[in-house]
mmCIF file of C-alpha atoms and ligand atoms in Angstrom:
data_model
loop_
_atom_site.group_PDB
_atom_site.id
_atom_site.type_symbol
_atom_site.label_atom_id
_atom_site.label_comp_id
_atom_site.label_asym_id
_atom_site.label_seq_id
_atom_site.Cartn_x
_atom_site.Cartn_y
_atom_site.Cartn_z
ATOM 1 C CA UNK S 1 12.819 16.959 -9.213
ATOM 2 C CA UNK S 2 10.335 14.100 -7.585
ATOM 3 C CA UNK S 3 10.822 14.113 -3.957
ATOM 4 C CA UNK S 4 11.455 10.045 -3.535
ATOM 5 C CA UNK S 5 13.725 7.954 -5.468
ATOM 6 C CA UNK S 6 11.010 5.463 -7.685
ATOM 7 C CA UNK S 7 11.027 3.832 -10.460
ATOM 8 C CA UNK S 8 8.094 4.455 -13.101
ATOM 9 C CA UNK S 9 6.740 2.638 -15.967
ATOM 10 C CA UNK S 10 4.152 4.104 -18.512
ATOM 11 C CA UNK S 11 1.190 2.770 -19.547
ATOM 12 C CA UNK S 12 0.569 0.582 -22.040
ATOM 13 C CA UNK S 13 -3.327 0.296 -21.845
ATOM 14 C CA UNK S 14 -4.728 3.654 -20.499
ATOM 15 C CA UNK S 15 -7.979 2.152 -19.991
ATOM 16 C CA UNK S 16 -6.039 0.096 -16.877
ATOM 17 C CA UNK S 17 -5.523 2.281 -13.409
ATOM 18 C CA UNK S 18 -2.417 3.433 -12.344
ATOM 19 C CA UNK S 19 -0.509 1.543 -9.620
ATOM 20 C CA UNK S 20 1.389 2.961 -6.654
ATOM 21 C CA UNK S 21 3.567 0.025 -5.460
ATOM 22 C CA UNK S 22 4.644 -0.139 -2.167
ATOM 23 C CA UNK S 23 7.459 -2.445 -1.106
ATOM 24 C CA UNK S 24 7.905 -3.966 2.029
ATOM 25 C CA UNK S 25 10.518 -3.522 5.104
ATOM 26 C CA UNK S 26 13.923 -4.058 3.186
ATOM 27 C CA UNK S 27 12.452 -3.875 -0.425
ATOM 28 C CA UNK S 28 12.762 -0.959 -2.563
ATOM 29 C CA UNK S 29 11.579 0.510 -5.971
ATOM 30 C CA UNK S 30 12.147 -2.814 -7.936
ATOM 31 C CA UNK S 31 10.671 -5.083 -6.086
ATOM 32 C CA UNK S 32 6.409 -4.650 -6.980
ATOM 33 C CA UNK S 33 7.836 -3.982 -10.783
ATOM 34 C CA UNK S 34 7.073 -7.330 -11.607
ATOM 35 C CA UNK S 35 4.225 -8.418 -9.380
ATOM 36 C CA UNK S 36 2.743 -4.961 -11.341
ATOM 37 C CA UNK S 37 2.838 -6.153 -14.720
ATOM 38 C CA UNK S 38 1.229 -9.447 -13.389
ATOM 39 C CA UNK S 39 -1.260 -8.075 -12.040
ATOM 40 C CA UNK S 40 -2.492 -4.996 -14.128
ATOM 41 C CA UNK S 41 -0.692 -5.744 -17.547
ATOM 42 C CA UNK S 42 -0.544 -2.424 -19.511
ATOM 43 C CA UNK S 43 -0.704 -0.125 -16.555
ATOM 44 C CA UNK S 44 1.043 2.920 -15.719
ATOM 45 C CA UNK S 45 3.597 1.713 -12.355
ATOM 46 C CA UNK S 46 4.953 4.400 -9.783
ATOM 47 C CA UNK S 47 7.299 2.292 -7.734
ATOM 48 C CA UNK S 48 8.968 4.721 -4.253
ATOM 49 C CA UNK S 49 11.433 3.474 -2.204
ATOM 50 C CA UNK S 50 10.521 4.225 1.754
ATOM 51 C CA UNK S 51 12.673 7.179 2.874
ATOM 52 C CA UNK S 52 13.011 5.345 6.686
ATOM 53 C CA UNK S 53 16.207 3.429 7.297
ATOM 54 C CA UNK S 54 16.040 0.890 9.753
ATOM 55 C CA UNK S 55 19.561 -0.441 10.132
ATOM 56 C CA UNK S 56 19.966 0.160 6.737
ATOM 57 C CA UNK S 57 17.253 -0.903 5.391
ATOM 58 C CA UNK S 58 14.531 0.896 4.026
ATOM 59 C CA UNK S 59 10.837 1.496 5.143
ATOM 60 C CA UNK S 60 7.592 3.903 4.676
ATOM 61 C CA UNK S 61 7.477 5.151 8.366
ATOM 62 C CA UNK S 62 9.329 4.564 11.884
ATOM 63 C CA UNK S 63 8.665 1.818 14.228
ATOM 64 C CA UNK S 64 9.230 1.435 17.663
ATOM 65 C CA UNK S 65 8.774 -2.723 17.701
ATOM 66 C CA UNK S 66 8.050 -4.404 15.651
ATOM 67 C CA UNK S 67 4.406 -4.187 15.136
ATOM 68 C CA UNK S 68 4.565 -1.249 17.198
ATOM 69 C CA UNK S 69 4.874 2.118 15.176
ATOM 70 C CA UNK S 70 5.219 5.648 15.530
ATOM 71 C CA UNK S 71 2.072 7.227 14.737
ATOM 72 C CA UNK S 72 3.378 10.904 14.653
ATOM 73 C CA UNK S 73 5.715 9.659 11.862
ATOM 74 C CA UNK S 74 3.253 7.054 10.579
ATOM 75 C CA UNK S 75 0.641 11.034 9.757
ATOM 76 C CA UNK S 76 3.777 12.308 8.443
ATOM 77 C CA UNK S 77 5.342 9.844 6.330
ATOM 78 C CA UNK S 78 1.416 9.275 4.826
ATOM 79 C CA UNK S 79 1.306 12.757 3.881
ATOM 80 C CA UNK S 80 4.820 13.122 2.288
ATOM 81 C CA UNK S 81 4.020 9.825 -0.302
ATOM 82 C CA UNK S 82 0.670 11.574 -0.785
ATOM 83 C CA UNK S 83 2.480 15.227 -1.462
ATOM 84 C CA UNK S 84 4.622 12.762 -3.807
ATOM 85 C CA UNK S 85 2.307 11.111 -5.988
ATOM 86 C CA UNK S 86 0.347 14.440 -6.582
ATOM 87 C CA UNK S 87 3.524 15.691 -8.169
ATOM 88 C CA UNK S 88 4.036 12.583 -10.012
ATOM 89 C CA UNK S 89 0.938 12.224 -11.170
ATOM 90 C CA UNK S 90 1.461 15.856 -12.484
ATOM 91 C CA UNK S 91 4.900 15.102 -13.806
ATOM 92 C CA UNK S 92 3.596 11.968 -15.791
ATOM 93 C CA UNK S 93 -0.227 12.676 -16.363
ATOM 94 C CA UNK S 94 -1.444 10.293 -14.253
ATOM 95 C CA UNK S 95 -5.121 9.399 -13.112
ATOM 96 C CA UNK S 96 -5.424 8.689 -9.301
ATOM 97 C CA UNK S 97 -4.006 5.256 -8.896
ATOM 98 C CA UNK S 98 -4.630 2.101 -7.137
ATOM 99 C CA UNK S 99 -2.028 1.467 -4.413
ATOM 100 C CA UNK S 100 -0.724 -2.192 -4.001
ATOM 101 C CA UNK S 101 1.151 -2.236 -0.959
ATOM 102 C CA UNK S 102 2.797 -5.168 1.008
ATOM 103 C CA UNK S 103 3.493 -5.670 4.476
ATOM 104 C CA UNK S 104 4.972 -2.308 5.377
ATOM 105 C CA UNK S 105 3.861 -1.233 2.053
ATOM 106 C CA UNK S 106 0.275 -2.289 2.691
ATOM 107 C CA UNK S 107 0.387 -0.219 6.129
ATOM 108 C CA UNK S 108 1.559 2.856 4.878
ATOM 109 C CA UNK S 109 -1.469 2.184 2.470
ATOM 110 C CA UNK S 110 -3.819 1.654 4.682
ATOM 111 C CA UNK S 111 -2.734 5.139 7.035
ATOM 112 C CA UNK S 112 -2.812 7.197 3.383
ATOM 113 C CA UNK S 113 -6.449 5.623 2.737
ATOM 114 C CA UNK S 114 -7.199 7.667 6.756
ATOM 115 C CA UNK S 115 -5.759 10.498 6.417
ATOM 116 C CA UNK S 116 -5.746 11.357 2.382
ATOM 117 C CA UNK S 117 -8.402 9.615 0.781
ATOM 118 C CA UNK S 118 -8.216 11.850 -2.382
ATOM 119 C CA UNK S 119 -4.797 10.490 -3.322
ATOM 120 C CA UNK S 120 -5.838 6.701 -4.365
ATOM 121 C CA UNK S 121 -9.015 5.410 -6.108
ATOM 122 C CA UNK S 122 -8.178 2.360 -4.432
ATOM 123 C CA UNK S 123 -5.846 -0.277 -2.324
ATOM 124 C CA UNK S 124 -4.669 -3.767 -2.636
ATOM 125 C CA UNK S 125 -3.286 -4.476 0.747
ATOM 126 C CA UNK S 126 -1.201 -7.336 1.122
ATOM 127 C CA UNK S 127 -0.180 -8.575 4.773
ATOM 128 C CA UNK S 128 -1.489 -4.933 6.178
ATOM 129 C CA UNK S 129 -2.425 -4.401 10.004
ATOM 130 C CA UNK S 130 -4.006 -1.417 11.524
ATOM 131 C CA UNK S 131 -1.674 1.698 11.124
ATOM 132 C CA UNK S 132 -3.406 4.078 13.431
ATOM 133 C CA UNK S 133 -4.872 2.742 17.134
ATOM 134 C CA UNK S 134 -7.591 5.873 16.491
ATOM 135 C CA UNK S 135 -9.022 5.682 12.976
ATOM 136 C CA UNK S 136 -9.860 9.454 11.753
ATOM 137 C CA UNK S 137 -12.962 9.985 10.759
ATOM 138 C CA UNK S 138 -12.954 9.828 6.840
ATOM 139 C CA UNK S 139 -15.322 9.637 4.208
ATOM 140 C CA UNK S 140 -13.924 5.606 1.917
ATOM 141 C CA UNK S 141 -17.499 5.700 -0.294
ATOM 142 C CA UNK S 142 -16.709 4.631 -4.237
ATOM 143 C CA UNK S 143 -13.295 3.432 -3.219
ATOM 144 C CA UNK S 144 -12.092 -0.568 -3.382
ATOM 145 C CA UNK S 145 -9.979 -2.073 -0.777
ATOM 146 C CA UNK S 146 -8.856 -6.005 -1.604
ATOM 147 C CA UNK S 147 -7.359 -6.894 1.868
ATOM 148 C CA UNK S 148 -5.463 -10.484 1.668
ATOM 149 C CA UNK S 149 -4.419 -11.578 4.897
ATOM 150 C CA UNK S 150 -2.735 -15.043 6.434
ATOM 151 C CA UNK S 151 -3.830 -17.111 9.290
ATOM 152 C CA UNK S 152 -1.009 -18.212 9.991
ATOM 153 C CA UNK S 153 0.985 -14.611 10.103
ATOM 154 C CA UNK S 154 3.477 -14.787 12.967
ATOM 155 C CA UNK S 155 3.668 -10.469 12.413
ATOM 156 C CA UNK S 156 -0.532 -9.504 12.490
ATOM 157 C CA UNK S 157 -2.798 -11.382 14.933
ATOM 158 C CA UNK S 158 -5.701 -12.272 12.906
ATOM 159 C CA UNK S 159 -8.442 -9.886 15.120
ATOM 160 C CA UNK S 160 -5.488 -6.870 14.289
ATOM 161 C CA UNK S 161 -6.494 -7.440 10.464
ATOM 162 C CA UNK S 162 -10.062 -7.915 11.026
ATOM 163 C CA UNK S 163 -10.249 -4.756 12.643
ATOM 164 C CA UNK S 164 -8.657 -2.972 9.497
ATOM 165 C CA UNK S 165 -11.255 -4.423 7.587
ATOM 166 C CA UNK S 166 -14.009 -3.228 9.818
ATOM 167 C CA UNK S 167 -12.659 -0.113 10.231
ATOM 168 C CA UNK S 168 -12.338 0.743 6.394
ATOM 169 C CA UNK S 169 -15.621 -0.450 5.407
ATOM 170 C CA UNK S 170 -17.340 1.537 8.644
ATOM 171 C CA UNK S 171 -15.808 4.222 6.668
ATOM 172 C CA UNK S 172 -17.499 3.363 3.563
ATOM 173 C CA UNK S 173 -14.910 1.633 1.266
ATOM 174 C CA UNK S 174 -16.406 -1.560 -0.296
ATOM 175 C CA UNK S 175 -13.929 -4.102 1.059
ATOM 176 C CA UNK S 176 -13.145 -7.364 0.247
ATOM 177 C CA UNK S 177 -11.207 -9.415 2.836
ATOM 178 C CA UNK S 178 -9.684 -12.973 1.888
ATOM 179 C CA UNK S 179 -8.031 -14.786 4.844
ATOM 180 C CA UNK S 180 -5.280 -17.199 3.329
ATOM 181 C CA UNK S 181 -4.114 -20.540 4.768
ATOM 182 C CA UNK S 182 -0.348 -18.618 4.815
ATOM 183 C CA UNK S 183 2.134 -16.776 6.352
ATOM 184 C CA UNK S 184 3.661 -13.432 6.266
ATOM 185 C CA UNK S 185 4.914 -13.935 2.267
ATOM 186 C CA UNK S 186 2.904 -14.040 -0.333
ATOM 187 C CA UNK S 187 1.651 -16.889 -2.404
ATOM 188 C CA UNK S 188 0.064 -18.306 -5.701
ATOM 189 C CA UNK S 189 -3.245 -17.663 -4.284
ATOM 190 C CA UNK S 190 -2.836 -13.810 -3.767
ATOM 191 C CA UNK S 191 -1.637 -13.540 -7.001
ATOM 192 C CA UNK S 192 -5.136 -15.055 -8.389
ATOM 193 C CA UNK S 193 -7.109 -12.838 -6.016
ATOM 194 C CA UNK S 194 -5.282 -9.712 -6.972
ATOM 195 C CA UNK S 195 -5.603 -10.752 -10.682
ATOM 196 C CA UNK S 196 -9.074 -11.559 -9.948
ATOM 197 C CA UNK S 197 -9.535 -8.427 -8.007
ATOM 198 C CA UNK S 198 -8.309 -6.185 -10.746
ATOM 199 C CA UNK S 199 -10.099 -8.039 -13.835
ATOM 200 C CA UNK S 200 -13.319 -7.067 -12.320
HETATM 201 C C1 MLT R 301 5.570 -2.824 9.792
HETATM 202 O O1 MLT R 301 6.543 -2.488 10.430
HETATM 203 O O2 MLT R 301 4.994 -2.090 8.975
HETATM 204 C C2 MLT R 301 5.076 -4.215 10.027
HETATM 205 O O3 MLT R 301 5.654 -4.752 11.187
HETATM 206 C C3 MLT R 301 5.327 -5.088 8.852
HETATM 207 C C4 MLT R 301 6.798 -5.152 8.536
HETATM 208 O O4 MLT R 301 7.490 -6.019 9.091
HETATM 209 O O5 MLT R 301 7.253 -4.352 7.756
#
């Protein structure tokens, strides 16, 4: 028995990476499903809904504000989804994956990148800000991080996703950081990067 509900999809093409999609504040398990396919077509998709409930609605990890998190349970939560996909990836025979996280999604990410870099061979993060105000100290060399962030984000100041950026590729990751004339939601562009992103 997995420890989070999810939704999984074999692959199709086993030469494309497995993706851990992560779903936003008030998402769940069906939400990346489709994004997936679009982006990746034939690979293998782990889809967990957030165990948090914030007024009913779920999440990866506790905030305070918003924008303003609980790092104890921001460590712990990370942990648990990594403790999850190593089952899963047991369970179904799965190579490390790629995660593709937004907003919430992408922050949870971004604080499993820090503190269990084994777990992913990569990250797509989507609308992510710093998770942790003191980066650990990790080793991010031979892993790829497409960051796509929006001007225009009323959630993440601009410098807050910079510094993500700088932080992960001080670490070693080889990051690539788009900056989108947008908001908080996604658009048609970050669809083309991510398809981009993943083609290469
Ligand atoms: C978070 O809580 O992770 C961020 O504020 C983004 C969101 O609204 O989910």
């Amino acid at each position: 028995e997995l420890s989070f509900i999810h939704r999984y999809e074999p692959a199709t093409d086993r030469s494309r990476p497995p993706l851990l999609l992560l779903h936003g504040t008030g998402g769940d398990e069906n939400d990346l499903l489709g994004l997936g396919r679009m982006i990746s077509p034939g690979s293998a998709l782990l889809s967990p809904r957030g165990k948090i409930l914030e007024n009913g609605i779920p999440r990866f990890f506790r905030r305070l504000a918003e924008g303003v998190f609980d790092e104890e349970d921001v460590r712990f939560r990370a942990n648990e989804l990594a403790d999850f996909f190593t089952e899963a990836r047991k369970a179904y025979g799965l190579a490390a994956p790629i995660a593709v996280g937004f907003s919430n999604g992408a922050n949870i990410a971004a604080a499993m990148l820090m503190l269990r870099p084994e777990a992913l061979a990569g990250a797509a993060l989507l609308r992510a800000m710093v998770p942790l105000s003191q980066a650990p100290d990790v080793d991010l060399a031979g892993k790829r991080v497409l960051m796509i962030s929006g001007a225009m984000d009323p959630i993440i100041p601009a410098e807050n996703a910079k510094r993500l950026a700088a932080s992960l590729s001080t670490s070693g990751a080889e990051v690539q950081h788009e900056i989108l004339p947008a908001g908080h939601n996604l658009s048609q562009t970050d669809l083309q990067l991510l398809v981009q992103w993943f083609g290469r």
